[in-house]
């Protein structure tokens, strides 16, 4: 016995020594991009990052072992154990164990081996939960308030809004509870309560989708009608095991209108709010019970007397039902819930980050005016709400929060006090856009009792970018704020106040910038599915998804179905994104070709103006729609050809390549003017250079572009499409100093002019008209990361990448850290006098090609097995480097 124990002890010590010796260790475990997802697929994929804390050069993973169990302590009895697999792969490893069971939690962990063959310790366990694998497993019924019918406000043509319904149900839990799990959702929005406590930190939940068909779509705005490719409703799940008690328990739900029950001329609702849910109870003796939503639930009006996305929220605290979500509450005066029509959308697990309170801001100014109004200012414009904390007010005292904005759509926010002497409030089922508010109806309010909450899809930061130029840093900052303000329900809107709609064109021009700043894998995984789901039978992809009939746009908006999946693949390395969207790409390009004339030019073929836009909102004039449409035909067919090649669809690849080349030739033949050496102003030459112009014409076109810009005093002259490509085109064609000059302008039209006017977000128009919270022009600052920092993927997901910094005159340094699929890429460069230095961090699993700029003598670099010279090109010395940290110096 002693000998056996000694051997075990020696083995454990050896294992510890072995783990200590490993240079890498697995961290940040993700299953389908999330740390703890709810899934409905049988072969989820695993990924992790190999930490290299000492930034050792040449550190690499040579093998891995994954094991999966049904409890965090149960890895001795696994459902899948890969054993040691000789592989450097650390992402997109598919589960291949025994079939996964519906409504079951799984835990997994990983061990890796480094380049010396040394094993790491096991990672901490990560978890995922399998949702409903069959629709037949839903036992709950769709229920709602008996005083509400089926049709939404806009269909009924009324502005008389109902109070948000409360739903409740009491149930008993027997002795010996082993596990309890909730599954459910409420549309438009819902909040869940259990035994008097709010469940979770999410707001505006579930995420927005196209829930069901809407017969009146052909009567509204821009006509795009059912059927669409897919309809979905997202549901959530919570572990209730530790939240239930033996005996009496109660569950409660507040239903919000959201986008389901809405009234606004450019949107169309789906119906009145409704809920479906069930709690599954499992006992130690093996018995099971299910608490389901049905007519036995009770319903009553809440204190939220109005909640509308566009018309605000009103709350009368005198109408509260104290204890309504606790067991023992007397609901005899409440009505029975009624059955509601089931949305045709498929119930799927919530995907994409939910909305949460992501930041809180104290006032920067707090002024009590003579008229009794309190003016409160916050440091930046946010999308969210103002919270009132611990206020004292008389019963019936009405407090109004007026959100000041240049655009309509905020609506009212009113709180009527109950007189308890200590009351707190913020909105629940809508958001407001503001940096300043006026509060009236209360005179004893202090600055400490007021707080601004930023509420948005809770995407994590993935990029940190900073330069020696304060203006560039500020431009990056205000764009980030605007982008976050427009992320709700895991879609990106054009503006968060006036329209609040998921414009695909705004999304595609900005997606590269988003991916360089945020961990947007689940966000785009969800939204791109919405876009694919919004495709119509003829292949057309609408200007917004989920579709709303006020979304104007054109060919470049539907091009999101090619551009966004392709950039997602490049950025995150997930070929499944291309597989999922390839058919939609093919159908969309077939639709695009129905607009092509005998010259090969894509002309407008739809009588609806708002389906025909080319570029949008330049400071002066637009390029021709036909030129921009034809550019997108080239762009989309180029992506489709590359996608087909990756997927092994060789015939399609050839067909799309031929279409791309024909389109490029037609573009040049029709739009190029040999007399001027130009394709035109206002971004036309920019798009031509993206396509690629004949060699013999290129110098003339570059000069024509320079002349276009000089004509407007070296300022911007492009809309959202041209701006997206402008700066990268300039850098690619030897005009880096001109790009830098344009970005440094502080008078109209420029990003700097916005900032001079006090902007804390990016605007819709260069002249400041209309919305002042639009992230679309942020597509133009992708060159901050791709050119100024120099980071560009070679292999998908940054399995390999270029670091090729562009160094304009006057910029002294750039620092950029970006979290990739494999870990953090770090870039720091400095240029002072004639000295240039570059530091580069490469994550384990990647390698890089570093372009070191120099003038005169080639830099002296010590070569090794981790540093190989690739020669000299275009004023750069090229070196291939492996994982780890590297420093380079040159004269420049």
PDB file of N, CA, C and O in Angstrom, residues 171-181 241 244-249 279-291:
ATOM      1  N   UNK A 171     -45.310  27.026  -8.429  1.00  0.00           N
ATOM      2  CA  UNK A 171     -45.135  25.581  -8.577  1.00  0.00           C
ATOM      3  C   UNK A 171     -44.367  25.052  -7.361  1.00  0.00           C
ATOM      4  O   UNK A 171     -43.694  25.812  -6.657  1.00  0.00           O
ATOM      5  N   UNK A 172     -44.502  23.779  -7.131  1.00  0.00           N
ATOM      6  CA  UNK A 172     -43.861  23.144  -5.988  1.00  0.00           C
ATOM      7  C   UNK A 172     -42.657  22.325  -6.442  1.00  0.00           C
ATOM      8  O   UNK A 172     -42.658  21.736  -7.535  1.00  0.00           O
ATOM      9  N   UNK A 173     -41.654  22.296  -5.591  1.00  0.00           N
ATOM     10  CA  UNK A 173     -40.471  21.457  -5.810  1.00  0.00           C
ATOM     11  C   UNK A 173     -40.389  20.453  -4.672  1.00  0.00           C
ATOM     12  O   UNK A 173     -40.436  20.834  -3.493  1.00  0.00           O
ATOM     13  N   UNK A 174     -40.292  19.176  -5.024  1.00  0.00           N
ATOM     14  CA  UNK A 174     -40.218  18.125  -4.017  1.00  0.00           C
ATOM     15  C   UNK A 174     -38.827  18.060  -3.383  1.00  0.00           C
ATOM     16  O   UNK A 174     -37.868  18.659  -3.878  1.00  0.00           O
ATOM     17  N   UNK A 175     -38.706  17.302  -2.361  1.00  0.00           N
ATOM     18  CA  UNK A 175     -37.424  17.069  -1.715  1.00  0.00           C
ATOM     19  C   UNK A 175     -36.521  16.258  -2.640  1.00  0.00           C
ATOM     20  O   UNK A 175     -36.983  15.410  -3.389  1.00  0.00           O
ATOM     21  N   UNK A 176     -35.244  16.529  -2.579  1.00  0.00           N
ATOM     22  CA  UNK A 176     -34.284  15.742  -3.347  1.00  0.00           C
ATOM     23  C   UNK A 176     -34.083  16.237  -4.768  1.00  0.00           C
ATOM     24  O   UNK A 176     -33.840  15.443  -5.680  1.00  0.00           O
ATOM     25  N   UNK A 177     -34.172  17.561  -4.981  1.00  0.00           N
ATOM     26  CA  UNK A 177     -33.951  18.101  -6.317  1.00  0.00           C
ATOM     27  C   UNK A 177     -32.492  17.906  -6.722  1.00  0.00           C
ATOM     28  O   UNK A 177     -31.578  18.288  -5.994  1.00  0.00           O
ATOM     29  N   UNK A 178     -32.289  17.340  -7.875  1.00  0.00           N
ATOM     30  CA  UNK A 178     -30.933  17.112  -8.404  1.00  0.00           C
ATOM     31  C   UNK A 178     -30.530  18.200  -9.385  1.00  0.00           C
ATOM     32  O   UNK A 178     -29.400  18.697  -9.356  1.00  0.00           O
ATOM     33  N   UNK A 179     -31.434  18.587 -10.276  1.00  0.00           N
ATOM     34  CA  UNK A 179     -31.126  19.600 -11.296  1.00  0.00           C
ATOM     35  C   UNK A 179     -32.409  20.255 -11.753  1.00  0.00           C
ATOM     36  O   UNK A 179     -33.473  19.639 -11.758  1.00  0.00           O
ATOM     37  N   UNK A 180     -32.293  21.526 -12.141  1.00  0.00           N
ATOM     38  CA  UNK A 180     -33.442  22.260 -12.677  1.00  0.00           C
ATOM     39  C   UNK A 180     -32.935  23.175 -13.789  1.00  0.00           C
ATOM     40  O   UNK A 180     -31.944  23.878 -13.619  1.00  0.00           O
ATOM     41  N   UNK A 181     -33.633  23.146 -14.898  1.00  0.00           N
ATOM     42  CA  UNK A 181     -33.199  23.931 -16.054  1.00  0.00           C
ATOM     43  C   UNK A 181     -34.395  24.612 -16.698  1.00  0.00           C
ATOM     44  O   UNK A 181     -35.450  24.000 -16.900  1.00  0.00           O
ATOM     45  N   UNK A 241     -30.958  25.233 -10.678  1.00  0.00           N
ATOM     46  CA  UNK A 241     -30.769  24.246  -9.607  1.00  0.00           C
ATOM     47  C   UNK A 241     -30.568  24.896  -8.243  1.00  0.00           C
ATOM     48  O   UNK A 241     -31.203  24.509  -7.252  1.00  0.00           O
ATOM     49  N   UNK A 244     -33.821  27.317  -6.718  1.00  0.00           N
ATOM     50  CA  UNK A 244     -35.115  26.808  -6.265  1.00  0.00           C
ATOM     51  C   UNK A 244     -35.002  26.279  -4.845  1.00  0.00           C
ATOM     52  O   UNK A 244     -33.927  25.883  -4.393  1.00  0.00           O
ATOM     53  N   UNK A 245     -36.121  26.233  -4.175  1.00  0.00           N
ATOM     54  CA  UNK A 245     -36.169  25.734  -2.808  1.00  0.00           C
ATOM     55  C   UNK A 245     -37.229  24.654  -2.712  1.00  0.00           C
ATOM     56  O   UNK A 245     -38.177  24.604  -3.505  1.00  0.00           O
ATOM     57  N   UNK A 246     -37.073  23.810  -1.762  1.00  0.00           N
ATOM     58  CA  UNK A 246     -38.088  22.779  -1.535  1.00  0.00           C
ATOM     59  C   UNK A 246     -39.394  23.454  -1.119  1.00  0.00           C
ATOM     60  O   UNK A 246     -39.412  24.381  -0.310  1.00  0.00           O
ATOM     61  N   UNK A 247     -40.493  23.038  -1.739  1.00  0.00           N
ATOM     62  CA  UNK A 247     -41.785  23.641  -1.436  1.00  0.00           C
ATOM     63  C   UNK A 247     -42.225  24.600  -2.513  1.00  0.00           C
ATOM     64  O   UNK A 247     -42.022  24.357  -3.712  1.00  0.00           O
ATOM     65  N   UNK A 248     -42.787  25.734  -2.125  1.00  0.00           N
ATOM     66  CA  UNK A 248     -43.394  26.672  -3.068  1.00  0.00           C
ATOM     67  C   UNK A 248     -42.359  27.585  -3.713  1.00  0.00           C
ATOM     68  O   UNK A 248     -41.486  28.150  -3.037  1.00  0.00           O
ATOM     69  N   UNK A 249     -42.480  27.752  -5.031  1.00  0.00           N
ATOM     70  CA  UNK A 249     -41.628  28.640  -5.822  1.00  0.00           C
ATOM     71  C   UNK A 249     -42.518  29.389  -6.802  1.00  0.00           C
ATOM     72  O   UNK A 249     -43.663  29.009  -7.049  1.00  0.00           O
ATOM     73  N   UNK A 279     -39.736  24.744 -17.256  1.00  0.00           N
ATOM     74  CA  UNK A 279     -38.699  24.430 -16.266  1.00  0.00           C
ATOM     75  C   UNK A 279     -38.694  22.924 -16.085  1.00  0.00           C
ATOM     76  O   UNK A 279     -39.727  22.324 -15.740  1.00  0.00           O
ATOM     77  N   UNK A 280     -37.565  22.305 -16.313  1.00  0.00           N
ATOM     78  CA  UNK A 280     -37.443  20.853 -16.193  1.00  0.00           C
ATOM     79  C   UNK A 280     -36.764  20.513 -14.875  1.00  0.00           C
ATOM     80  O   UNK A 280     -35.652  20.967 -14.596  1.00  0.00           O
ATOM     81  N   UNK A 281     -37.463  19.751 -14.046  1.00  0.00           N
ATOM     82  CA  UNK A 281     -36.992  19.375 -12.716  1.00  0.00           C
ATOM     83  C   UNK A 281     -36.592  17.911 -12.718  1.00  0.00           C
ATOM     84  O   UNK A 281     -37.368  17.048 -13.146  1.00  0.00           O
ATOM     85  N   UNK A 282     -35.403  17.640 -12.243  1.00  0.00           N
ATOM     86  CA  UNK A 282     -34.922  16.260 -12.135  1.00  0.00           C
ATOM     87  C   UNK A 282     -34.576  15.991 -10.677  1.00  0.00           C
ATOM     88  O   UNK A 282     -33.878  16.793 -10.029  1.00  0.00           O
ATOM     89  N   UNK A 283     -35.054  14.868 -10.150  1.00  0.00           N
ATOM     90  CA  UNK A 283     -34.854  14.541  -8.744  1.00  0.00           C
ATOM     91  C   UNK A 283     -33.855  13.401  -8.576  1.00  0.00           C
ATOM     92  O   UNK A 283     -33.575  12.643  -9.517  1.00  0.00           O
ATOM     93  N   UNK A 284     -33.318  13.297  -7.355  1.00  0.00           N
ATOM     94  CA  UNK A 284     -32.315  12.272  -7.055  1.00  0.00           C
ATOM     95  C   UNK A 284     -32.850  10.857  -7.275  1.00  0.00           C
ATOM     96  O   UNK A 284     -32.096   9.940  -7.602  1.00  0.00           O
ATOM     97  N   UNK A 285     -34.159  10.669  -7.131  1.00  0.00           N
ATOM     98  CA  UNK A 285     -34.724   9.335  -7.303  1.00  0.00           C
ATOM     99  C   UNK A 285     -34.988   8.995  -8.770  1.00  0.00           C
ATOM    100  O   UNK A 285     -35.563   7.950  -9.085  1.00  0.00           O
ATOM    101  N   UNK A 286     -34.597   9.912  -9.691  1.00  0.00           N
ATOM    102  CA  UNK A 286     -34.774   9.659 -11.121  1.00  0.00           C
ATOM    103  C   UNK A 286     -36.068  10.197 -11.698  1.00  0.00           C
ATOM    104  O   UNK A 286     -36.254  10.188 -12.915  1.00  0.00           O
ATOM    105  N   UNK A 287     -36.976  10.655 -10.861  1.00  0.00           N
ATOM    106  CA  UNK A 287     -38.241  11.186 -11.369  1.00  0.00           C
ATOM    107  C   UNK A 287     -38.040  12.582 -11.958  1.00  0.00           C
ATOM    108  O   UNK A 287     -37.083  13.284 -11.630  1.00  0.00           O
ATOM    109  N   UNK A 288     -38.959  12.980 -12.826  1.00  0.00           N
ATOM    110  CA  UNK A 288     -38.874  14.266 -13.510  1.00  0.00           C
ATOM    111  C   UNK A 288     -40.231  14.956 -13.505  1.00  0.00           C
ATOM    112  O   UNK A 288     -41.265  14.291 -13.530  1.00  0.00           O
ATOM    113  N   UNK A 289     -40.203  16.263 -13.509  1.00  0.00           N
ATOM    114  CA  UNK A 289     -41.406  17.076 -13.658  1.00  0.00           C
ATOM    115  C   UNK A 289     -41.083  18.245 -14.587  1.00  0.00           C
ATOM    116  O   UNK A 289     -39.926  18.677 -14.682  1.00  0.00           O
ATOM    117  N   UNK A 290     -42.113  18.745 -15.252  1.00  0.00           N
ATOM    118  CA  UNK A 290     -41.929  19.893 -16.137  1.00  0.00           C
ATOM    119  C   UNK A 290     -43.005  20.926 -15.821  1.00  0.00           C
ATOM    120  O   UNK A 290     -44.194  20.612 -15.807  1.00  0.00           O
ATOM    121  N   UNK A 291     -42.567  22.138 -15.545  1.00  0.00           N
ATOM    122  CA  UNK A 291     -43.468  23.271 -15.354  1.00  0.00           C
ATOM    123  C   UNK A 291     -43.531  24.012 -16.684  1.00  0.00           C
ATOM    124  O   UNK A 291     -42.491  24.458 -17.196  1.00  0.00           O
TER     125      UNK A 291
END
